[in-house]
mmCIF file of C-alpha atoms (C1' of nucleotides) in Angstrom:
data_model
loop_
_atom_site.group_PDB
_atom_site.id
_atom_site.type_symbol
_atom_site.label_atom_id
_atom_site.label_comp_id
_atom_site.label_asym_id
_atom_site.label_seq_id
_atom_site.Cartn_x
_atom_site.Cartn_y
_atom_site.Cartn_z
ATOM 1 C CA MET A 1 17.069 -2.352 8.527
ATOM 2 C CA GLU A 2 17.096 -1.970 4.895
ATOM 3 C CA ASP A 3 13.534 -3.670 4.706
ATOM 4 C CA VAL A 4 12.268 -1.248 7.277
ATOM 5 C CA LEU A 5 13.408 1.675 5.101
ATOM 6 C CA GLU A 6 11.866 0.131 2.140
ATOM 7 C CA PHE A 7 8.624 -0.472 4.018
ATOM 8 C CA GLU A 8 8.340 3.205 5.150
ATOM 9 C CA LYS A 9 9.204 4.278 1.599
ATOM 10 C CA VAL A 10 6.424 2.171 0.009
ATOM 11 C CA LYS A 11 3.742 3.332 2.602
ATOM 12 C CA SER A 12 3.957 6.689 0.982
ATOM 13 C CA CYS A 13 3.639 5.301 -2.500
ATOM 14 C CA SER A 14 -0.018 4.327 -2.813
ATOM 15 C CA LYS A 15 0.208 2.120 -5.990
ATOM 16 C CA GLN A 16 2.607 -0.356 -4.680
ATOM 17 C CA PHE A 17 0.757 -0.222 -1.381
ATOM 18 C CA VAL A 18 -2.455 -1.130 -2.895
ATOM 19 C CA LEU A 19 -0.902 -3.928 -5.069
ATOM 20 C CA ALA A 20 0.736 -5.599 -2.088
ATOM 21 C CA ILE A 21 -2.278 -5.327 0.046
ATOM 22 C CA ASN A 22 -4.335 -6.780 -2.736
ATOM 23 C CA ASP A 23 -1.990 -9.772 -3.210
ATOM 24 C CA THR A 24 -2.328 -10.433 0.486
ATOM 25 C CA LEU A 25 -6.052 -10.138 0.295
ATOM 26 C CA ASN A 26 -6.205 -12.513 -2.642
ATOM 27 C CA VAL A 27 -4.204 -15.151 -0.727
ATOM 28 C CA MET A 28 -6.753 -15.405 2.041
ATOM 29 C CA ASN A 29 -9.889 -14.511 0.187
ATOM 30 C CA GLY A 30 -12.910 -17.044 0.278
ATOM 31 C CA LYS A 31 -14.093 -19.350 2.933
ATOM 32 C CA TRP A 32 -11.470 -22.059 2.688
ATOM 33 C CA LYS A 33 -7.918 -20.492 2.299
ATOM 34 C CA LEU A 34 -7.367 -19.676 5.834
ATOM 35 C CA PRO A 35 -8.358 -23.099 7.159
ATOM 36 C CA ILE A 36 -6.145 -24.818 4.594
ATOM 37 C CA ILE A 37 -3.151 -22.527 5.435
ATOM 38 C CA GLY A 38 -3.809 -23.010 9.032
ATOM 39 C CA SER A 39 -3.857 -26.766 8.845
ATOM 40 C CA LEU A 40 -0.612 -26.846 6.715
ATOM 41 C CA LEU A 41 1.288 -24.603 9.202
ATOM 42 C CA TYR A 42 1.500 -27.822 11.304
ATOM 43 C CA GLY A 43 3.269 -29.841 8.597
ATOM 44 C CA LYS A 44 2.656 -31.349 5.157
ATOM 45 C CA LYS A 45 -0.607 -33.076 4.459
ATOM 46 C CA ARG A 46 -2.256 -35.230 1.829
ATOM 47 C CA PHE A 47 -5.405 -34.422 0.102
ATOM 48 C CA LYS A 48 -7.655 -36.718 2.133
ATOM 49 C CA GLU A 49 -6.022 -35.675 5.327
ATOM 50 C CA LEU A 50 -6.795 -32.070 4.598
ATOM 51 C CA GLU A 51 -10.333 -33.075 3.555
ATOM 52 C CA ARG A 52 -10.721 -34.889 7.001
ATOM 53 C CA GLU A 53 -9.200 -32.066 9.058
ATOM 54 C CA ILE A 54 -11.304 -29.191 7.471
ATOM 55 C CA PRO A 55 -14.962 -29.784 8.501
ATOM 56 C CA LYS A 56 -17.542 -29.537 5.652
ATOM 57 C CA ILE A 57 -15.236 -28.759 2.864
ATOM 58 C CA THR A 58 -16.048 -30.720 -0.371
ATOM 59 C CA PRO A 59 -13.331 -32.184 -2.679
ATOM 60 C CA ARG A 60 -14.390 -29.795 -5.307
ATOM 61 C CA MET A 61 -13.594 -26.758 -3.144
ATOM 62 C CA LEU A 62 -10.398 -28.237 -1.666
ATOM 63 C CA SER A 63 -9.147 -29.011 -5.029
ATOM 64 C CA LYS A 64 -9.846 -25.601 -6.287
ATOM 65 C CA GLU A 65 -8.416 -23.670 -3.412
ATOM 66 C CA LEU A 66 -5.281 -25.777 -3.475
ATOM 67 C CA LYS A 67 -4.811 -24.886 -7.040
ATOM 68 C CA ASP A 68 -5.200 -21.320 -6.240
ATOM 69 C CA LEU A 69 -2.750 -21.378 -3.479
ATOM 70 C CA GLU A 70 -0.246 -23.260 -5.592
ATOM 71 C CA MET A 71 -0.512 -20.792 -8.358
ATOM 72 C CA ASN A 72 0.069 -17.883 -5.903
ATOM 73 C CA GLY A 73 3.117 -19.555 -4.632
ATOM 74 C CA ILE A 74 1.858 -20.207 -1.129
ATOM 75 C CA ILE A 75 1.943 -24.082 -1.226
ATOM 76 C CA LYS A 76 3.909 -26.746 -3.056
ATOM 77 C CA ARG A 77 2.413 -29.837 -4.481
ATOM 78 C CA THR A 78 4.446 -33.052 -4.717
ATOM 79 C CA VAL A 79 3.320 -36.138 -6.453
ATOM 80 C CA TYR A 80 4.848 -39.575 -5.401
ATOM 81 C CA ASN A 81 5.000 -42.529 -7.657
ATOM 82 C CA THR A 82 3.428 -44.845 -5.207
ATOM 83 C CA ILE A 83 0.653 -47.201 -6.198
ATOM 84 C CA PRO A 84 -1.905 -45.661 -6.031
ATOM 85 C CA VAL A 85 -0.183 -42.149 -6.292
ATOM 86 C CA SER A 86 0.101 -40.043 -3.257
ATOM 87 C CA VAL A 87 0.183 -36.328 -3.263
ATOM 88 C CA GLU A 88 1.610 -34.042 -0.625
ATOM 89 C CA TYR A 89 0.871 -30.475 0.012
ATOM 90 C CA GLU A 90 3.116 -28.117 2.037
ATOM 91 C CA LEU A 91 3.562 -24.471 2.569
ATOM 92 C CA THR A 92 6.374 -22.737 0.652
ATOM 93 C CA GLU A 93 8.566 -20.172 2.520
ATOM 94 C CA SER A 94 6.180 -17.446 1.611
ATOM 95 C CA GLY A 95 3.405 -19.593 2.992
ATOM 96 C CA HIS A 96 5.095 -20.059 6.281
ATOM 97 C CA SER A 97 5.676 -16.287 6.588
ATOM 98 C CA PHE A 98 2.122 -15.698 6.093
ATOM 99 C CA GLN A 99 1.794 -16.598 9.721
ATOM 100 C CA SER A 100 2.815 -13.073 10.531
ATOM 101 C CA VAL A 101 -0.254 -11.708 8.950
ATOM 102 C CA LEU A 102 -2.340 -14.348 10.791
ATOM 103 C CA ASP A 103 -0.766 -13.279 14.068
ATOM 104 C CA ALA A 104 -1.658 -9.604 13.276
ATOM 105 C CA MET A 105 -5.222 -10.679 12.559
ATOM 106 C CA LEU A 106 -5.455 -12.655 15.694
ATOM 107 C CA GLU A 107 -4.055 -9.915 17.899
ATOM 108 C CA TRP A 108 -6.397 -7.149 16.475
ATOM 109 C CA GLY A 109 -9.399 -9.583 16.486
ATOM 110 C CA LEU A 110 -8.785 -10.243 20.273
ATOM 111 C CA GLY A 111 -8.386 -6.560 21.154
ATOM 112 C CA HIS A 112 -11.402 -5.653 19.088
ATOM 113 C CA ARG A 113 -13.656 -8.341 20.621
ATOM 114 C CA LYS A 114 -12.617 -6.984 23.991
ATOM 115 C CA SER A 115 -13.569 -3.329 23.235
ATOM 116 C CA PHE A 116 -16.511 -4.344 21.142
ATOM 117 C CA PHE A 117 -18.159 -6.337 23.964
ATOM 118 C CA THR A 118 -17.414 -3.714 26.698
ATOM 119 C CA ASN A 119 -17.861 -0.347 25.173
ATOM 120 C CA PHE A 120 -20.086 -0.802 22.201
ATOM 121 C CA LYS A 121 -22.696 -3.194 23.642
ATOM 122 C CA LYS A 122 -23.059 -1.410 26.873
ATOM 123 C CA VAL A 123 -23.705 1.871 25.066
ATOM 124 C CA ASP A 124 -26.097 0.138 22.828
ATOM 125 C CA SER A 125 -28.213 -1.287 25.704
ATOM 126 C CA ASN A 126 -28.817 2.292 27.175
ATOM 127 C CA MET U 1 3.250 -7.793 28.844
ATOM 128 C CA GLU U 2 -0.010 -9.135 29.983
ATOM 129 C CA ASP U 3 -1.414 -8.893 26.383
ATOM 130 C CA VAL U 4 1.583 -10.856 25.003
ATOM 131 C CA LEU U 5 0.879 -13.648 27.553
ATOM 132 C CA GLU U 6 -2.716 -13.700 26.596
ATOM 133 C CA PHE U 7 -1.912 -13.645 22.894
ATOM 134 C CA GLU U 8 0.479 -16.742 23.482
ATOM 135 C CA LYS U 9 -2.198 -18.412 25.722
ATOM 136 C CA VAL U 10 -4.927 -17.959 23.055
ATOM 137 C CA LYS U 11 -2.839 -19.192 20.088
ATOM 138 C CA SER U 12 -3.082 -22.586 21.645
ATOM 139 C CA CYS U 13 -6.780 -22.410 22.099
ATOM 140 C CA SER U 14 -8.178 -22.941 18.575
ATOM 141 C CA LYS U 15 -11.810 -21.817 19.184
ATOM 142 C CA GLN U 16 -10.932 -18.307 20.292
ATOM 143 C CA PHE U 17 -8.287 -18.301 17.538
ATOM 144 C CA VAL U 18 -10.841 -18.988 14.929
ATOM 145 C CA LEU U 19 -13.203 -16.580 16.135
ATOM 146 C CA ALA U 20 -10.912 -13.660 16.503
ATOM 147 C CA ILE U 21 -9.404 -14.287 13.039
ATOM 148 C CA ASN U 22 -12.785 -14.618 11.477
ATOM 149 C CA ASP U 23 -13.800 -11.208 13.123
ATOM 150 C CA THR U 24 -10.817 -9.738 11.389
ATOM 151 C CA LEU U 25 -11.619 -11.319 8.184
ATOM 152 C CA ASN U 26 -15.206 -10.020 8.302
ATOM 153 C CA VAL U 27 -14.033 -6.517 8.886
ATOM 154 C CA MET U 28 -12.162 -6.468 5.595
ATOM 155 C CA ASN U 29 -14.352 -8.664 3.474
ATOM 156 C CA GLY U 30 -15.785 -7.565 0.105
ATOM 157 C CA LYS U 31 -14.442 -5.299 -2.480
ATOM 158 C CA TRP U 32 -14.757 -1.969 -0.712
ATOM 159 C CA LYS U 33 -13.975 -2.197 2.972
ATOM 160 C CA LEU U 34 -10.389 -1.734 2.780
ATOM 161 C CA PRO U 35 -10.569 1.243 0.431
ATOM 162 C CA ILE U 36 -12.913 2.873 2.802
ATOM 163 C CA ILE U 37 -10.840 2.107 5.878
ATOM 164 C CA GLY U 38 -7.668 3.296 4.067
ATOM 165 C CA SER U 39 -9.379 6.560 2.991
ATOM 166 C CA LEU U 40 -10.519 7.184 6.583
ATOM 167 C CA LEU U 41 -7.129 6.660 8.001
ATOM 168 C CA TYR U 42 -6.113 10.047 6.650
ATOM 169 C CA GLY U 43 -8.949 11.716 8.713
ATOM 170 C CA LYS U 44 -12.698 12.058 8.818
ATOM 171 C CA LYS U 45 -14.662 12.223 5.578
ATOM 172 C CA ARG U 46 -18.229 13.029 4.365
ATOM 173 C CA PHE U 47 -20.220 10.719 2.220
ATOM 174 C CA LYS U 48 -19.589 12.590 -0.908
ATOM 175 C CA GLU U 49 -15.923 12.905 -0.114
ATOM 176 C CA LEU U 50 -15.651 9.161 0.224
ATOM 177 C CA GLU U 51 -17.634 8.686 -3.095
ATOM 178 C CA ARG U 52 -15.327 10.855 -4.959
ATOM 179 C CA GLU U 53 -12.127 9.372 -3.400
ATOM 180 C CA ILE U 54 -12.992 5.855 -4.028
ATOM 181 C CA PRO U 55 -13.017 5.184 -7.744
ATOM 182 C CA LYS U 56 -16.073 3.356 -9.168
ATOM 183 C CA ILE U 57 -17.934 2.840 -5.964
ATOM 184 C CA THR U 58 -21.676 3.319 -6.275
ATOM 185 C CA PRO U 59 -23.681 5.152 -3.418
ATOM 186 C CA ARG U 60 -25.580 1.964 -2.808
ATOM 187 C CA MET U 61 -22.335 0.088 -2.083
ATOM 188 C CA LEU U 62 -20.828 2.910 -0.051
ATOM 189 C CA SER U 63 -23.911 3.260 2.036
ATOM 190 C CA LYS U 64 -24.047 -0.450 2.660
ATOM 191 C CA GLU U 65 -20.464 -0.939 3.552
ATOM 192 C CA LEU U 66 -20.451 2.123 5.793
ATOM 193 C CA LYS U 67 -23.385 0.568 7.822
ATOM 194 C CA ASP U 68 -21.553 -2.710 8.114
ATOM 195 C CA LEU U 69 -18.344 -1.044 9.249
ATOM 196 C CA GLU U 70 -20.426 1.091 11.832
ATOM 197 C CA MET U 71 -22.141 -2.012 13.067
ATOM 198 C CA ASN U 72 -18.901 -3.706 13.604
ATOM 199 C CA GLY U 73 -17.563 -0.731 15.614
ATOM 200 C CA ILE U 74 -14.852 0.235 13.039
ATOM 201 C CA ILE U 75 -16.293 3.636 12.181
ATOM 202 C CA LYS U 76 -18.423 6.233 13.895
ATOM 203 C CA ARG U 77 -21.044 8.060 12.115
ATOM 204 C CA THR U 78 -21.952 11.720 13.166
ATOM 205 C CA VAL U 79 -24.848 13.725 11.849
ATOM 206 C CA TYR U 80 -24.695 17.535 12.088
ATOM 207 C CA ASN U 81 -27.772 19.646 12.089
ATOM 208 C CA THR U 82 -26.566 21.867 9.322
ATOM 209 C CA ILE U 83 -28.947 22.687 6.570
ATOM 210 C CA PRO U 84 -28.854 20.544 4.614
ATOM 211 C CA VAL U 85 -27.568 17.893 6.950
ATOM 212 C CA SER U 86 -23.995 16.923 6.841
ATOM 213 C CA VAL U 87 -22.723 13.502 7.941
ATOM 214 C CA GLU U 88 -19.171 12.716 8.992
ATOM 215 C CA TYR U 89 -17.560 9.291 9.124
ATOM 216 C CA GLU U 90 -14.390 8.567 11.151
ATOM 217 C CA LEU U 91 -12.547 5.617 12.421
ATOM 218 C CA THR U 92 -13.062 4.441 15.917
ATOM 219 C CA GLU U 93 -10.063 3.542 18.173
ATOM 220 C CA SER U 94 -10.363 -0.129 16.972
ATOM 221 C CA GLY U 95 -10.654 1.241 13.405
ATOM 222 C CA HIS U 96 -7.372 3.035 13.810
ATOM 223 C CA SER U 97 -5.639 0.190 15.280
ATOM 224 C CA PHE U 98 -6.630 -1.916 12.296
ATOM 225 C CA GLN U 99 -3.669 -0.368 10.642
ATOM 226 C CA SER U 100 -1.457 -2.919 12.344
ATOM 227 C CA VAL U 101 -3.133 -5.659 10.263
ATOM 228 C CA LEU U 102 -2.796 -3.491 7.104
ATOM 229 C CA ASP U 103 0.887 -3.036 7.987
ATOM 230 C CA ALA U 104 1.353 -6.806 8.342
ATOM 231 C CA MET U 105 -0.415 -7.329 5.020
ATOM 232 C CA LEU U 106 1.631 -4.762 3.232
ATOM 233 C CA GLU U 107 4.918 -6.244 4.564
ATOM 234 C CA TRP U 108 3.992 -9.803 3.743
ATOM 235 C CA GLY U 109 2.704 -8.641 0.330
ATOM 236 C CA LEU U 110 5.914 -6.870 -0.486
ATOM 237 C CA GLY U 111 8.077 -9.743 0.545
ATOM 238 C CA HIS U 112 6.043 -12.248 -1.353
ATOM 239 C CA ARG U 113 6.004 -10.312 -4.596
ATOM 240 C CA LYS U 114 9.731 -10.105 -4.454
ATOM 241 C CA SER U 115 10.082 -13.889 -3.985
ATOM 242 C CA PHE U 116 7.370 -14.673 -6.245
ATOM 243 C CA PHE U 117 8.751 -12.735 -9.222
ATOM 244 C CA THR U 118 12.277 -13.955 -8.673
ATOM 245 C CA ASN U 119 12.146 -17.609 -7.682
ATOM 246 C CA PHE U 120 8.729 -18.681 -8.972
ATOM 247 C CA LYS U 121 8.598 -17.077 -12.296
ATOM 248 C CA LYS U 122 12.200 -17.936 -13.264
ATOM 249 C CA VAL U 123 11.562 -21.650 -12.467
ATOM 250 C CA ASP U 124 8.349 -21.352 -14.424
ATOM 251 C CA SER U 125 10.157 -20.187 -17.658
ATOM 252 C CA ASN U 126 12.628 -23.097 -17.720
ATOM 253 C "C1'" DT B 1 -37.925 28.081 -12.203
ATOM 254 C "C1'" DT B 2 -34.419 25.326 -13.372
ATOM 255 C "C1'" DA B 3 -30.308 23.292 -11.772
ATOM 256 C "C1'" DA B 4 -27.077 21.652 -8.406
ATOM 257 C "C1'" DT B 5 -25.498 19.532 -3.986
ATOM 258 C "C1'" DA B 6 -25.797 16.277 -0.002
ATOM 259 C "C1'" DA B 7 -26.991 11.877 1.566
ATOM 260 C "C1'" DC B 8 -28.924 8.584 0.625
ATOM 261 C "C1'" DT B 9 -32.895 4.550 -1.042
ATOM 262 C "C1'" DA B 10 -35.314 1.434 -4.451
ATOM 263 C "C1'" DT B 11 -35.569 -1.716 -8.079
ATOM 264 C "C1'" DA B 12 -33.800 -4.789 -11.231
ATOM 265 C "C1'" DC B 13 -30.245 -7.303 -13.093
ATOM 266 C "C1'" DA B 14 -25.589 -9.781 -13.642
ATOM 267 C "C1'" DT B 15 -21.799 -12.191 -11.703
ATOM 268 C "C1'" DT B 16 -19.427 -14.959 -8.685
ATOM 269 C "C1'" DA B 17 -18.877 -18.118 -4.742
ATOM 270 C "C1'" DG B 18 -19.939 -22.088 -2.876
ATOM 271 C "C1'" DG B 19 -22.795 -26.386 -2.181
ATOM 272 C "C1'" DA B 20 -24.900 -31.158 -3.563
ATOM 273 C "C1'" DT B 21 -24.316 -35.002 -5.835
ATOM 274 C "C1'" DA B 22 -22.459 -38.112 -8.728
ATOM 275 C "C1'" DC B 23 -18.635 -39.909 -11.337
ATOM 276 C "C1'" DT B 24 -13.717 -41.409 -12.884
ATOM 277 C "C1'" DA B 25 -9.339 -44.488 -12.705
ATOM 278 C "C1'" DC B 26 -6.467 -47.210 -10.206
ATOM 279 C "C1'" DT B 27 -5.616 -50.722 -6.632
ATOM 280 C "C1'" DA B 28 -5.968 -53.512 -2.345
ATOM 281 C "C1'" DT B 29 -8.724 -56.090 0.647
ATOM 282 C "C1'" DC B 30 -12.898 -59.010 2.292
ATOM 283 C "C1'" DG E 1 -17.310 -59.818 -7.206
ATOM 284 C "C1'" DA E 2 -18.384 -56.085 -3.756
ATOM 285 C "C1'" DT E 3 -16.472 -52.590 -0.981
ATOM 286 C "C1'" DA E 4 -13.086 -49.163 0.363
ATOM 287 C "C1'" DG E 5 -9.382 -45.866 -0.299
ATOM 288 C "C1'" DT E 6 -6.733 -42.167 -2.862
ATOM 289 C "C1'" DA E 7 -6.951 -38.005 -5.592
ATOM 290 C "C1'" DG E 8 -9.451 -35.760 -7.742
ATOM 291 C "C1'" DT E 9 -13.558 -34.090 -12.031
ATOM 292 C "C1'" DA E 10 -18.029 -32.885 -13.954
ATOM 293 C "C1'" DT E 11 -22.690 -30.932 -13.567
ATOM 294 C "C1'" DC E 12 -26.196 -28.580 -11.872
ATOM 295 C "C1'" DC E 13 -28.124 -25.229 -8.703
ATOM 296 C "C1'" DT E 14 -28.819 -21.632 -5.188
ATOM 297 C "C1'" DA E 15 -27.459 -17.610 -2.480
ATOM 298 C "C1'" DA E 16 -24.543 -13.915 -1.802
ATOM 299 C "C1'" DT E 17 -22.298 -10.053 -3.853
ATOM 300 C "C1'" DG E 18 -21.945 -6.319 -6.716
ATOM 301 C "C1'" DT E 19 -23.712 -3.140 -10.752
ATOM 302 C "C1'" DA E 20 -26.640 0.105 -13.211
ATOM 303 C "C1'" DT E 21 -29.830 3.433 -13.157
ATOM 304 C "C1'" DA E 22 -33.256 6.184 -11.319
ATOM 305 C "C1'" DG E 23 -35.629 8.434 -7.569
ATOM 306 C "C1'" DT E 24 -36.277 10.955 -2.870
ATOM 307 C "C1'" DT E 25 -36.147 15.088 0.416
ATOM 308 C "C1'" DA E 26 -34.333 19.266 1.389
ATOM 309 C "C1'" DT E 27 -32.033 23.668 0.343
ATOM 310 C "C1'" DT E 28 -29.423 27.098 -1.921
ATOM 311 C "C1'" DA E 29 -27.909 29.740 -6.012
ATOM 312 C "C1'" DA E 30 -28.410 31.541 -10.924
#
DNA sequence: TTAATAACTATACATTAGGATACTACTATC
DNA sequence: GATAGTAGTATCCTAATGTATAGTTATTAA
């Protein structure tokens, strides 16, 4: 309830509006962030597991994007003193809640595909 | 109802999942698409109006991004036979419905900022 | 006739993102 | 001793993205 009020309040305040949306944009920007988040939604993973699960990603890119996501508080990195060391990556609470954005994107994307391929393409071929 | 079912159905089908999310990502990708969509949410605008409303955008970028958005069925371009010609840009239905994605991004962004500046930063300064 | 506005386009340049490839340190296994 | 696995780094290079600046066509207003 309180959150809905705050949400409505902020929609009219463009500075905060822009900052919050920009934060969200930064979290997903680039070619690899969403695949990484998507993969971690199903549980914690190690570096090599992610590398295998995400087709065509190079270790350089994976390493860079993981650092980015960690700095933004989306994932948590844990090092275990095994020999050799193993490292696990998992989503933070914020990271998990990001699924709501993915859901909105999925829903809009599906609706848009539908209307795009019916309305627009037909008009185009006249 | 039907849409919710379809939504759930598709979440388990990763190919469509990825395509739809990628569509959504493409719509907002780049530095200028969201500012343009944001500006058009408040009503139709002409080229020069957009140029004035969006700080630092160059006509080259504005022109390019408008074409992109038009091709993707997000905005509609109308030319009027005034002298000299005037051109108006407005969101399509799909374009307007994109606000749901922006709302999700805003809501997540606000929540994330909150938890980021309380939890994370405090832990960081220990 | 010079300037201003609308709606762009053209050219050249700079920056950034991402890709290819090879390498490190450590250990275990064949 | 060679190979493989883990978790990455280091370099170099190209392609995509964005910026700066100027020019175009047409018309009206001073």
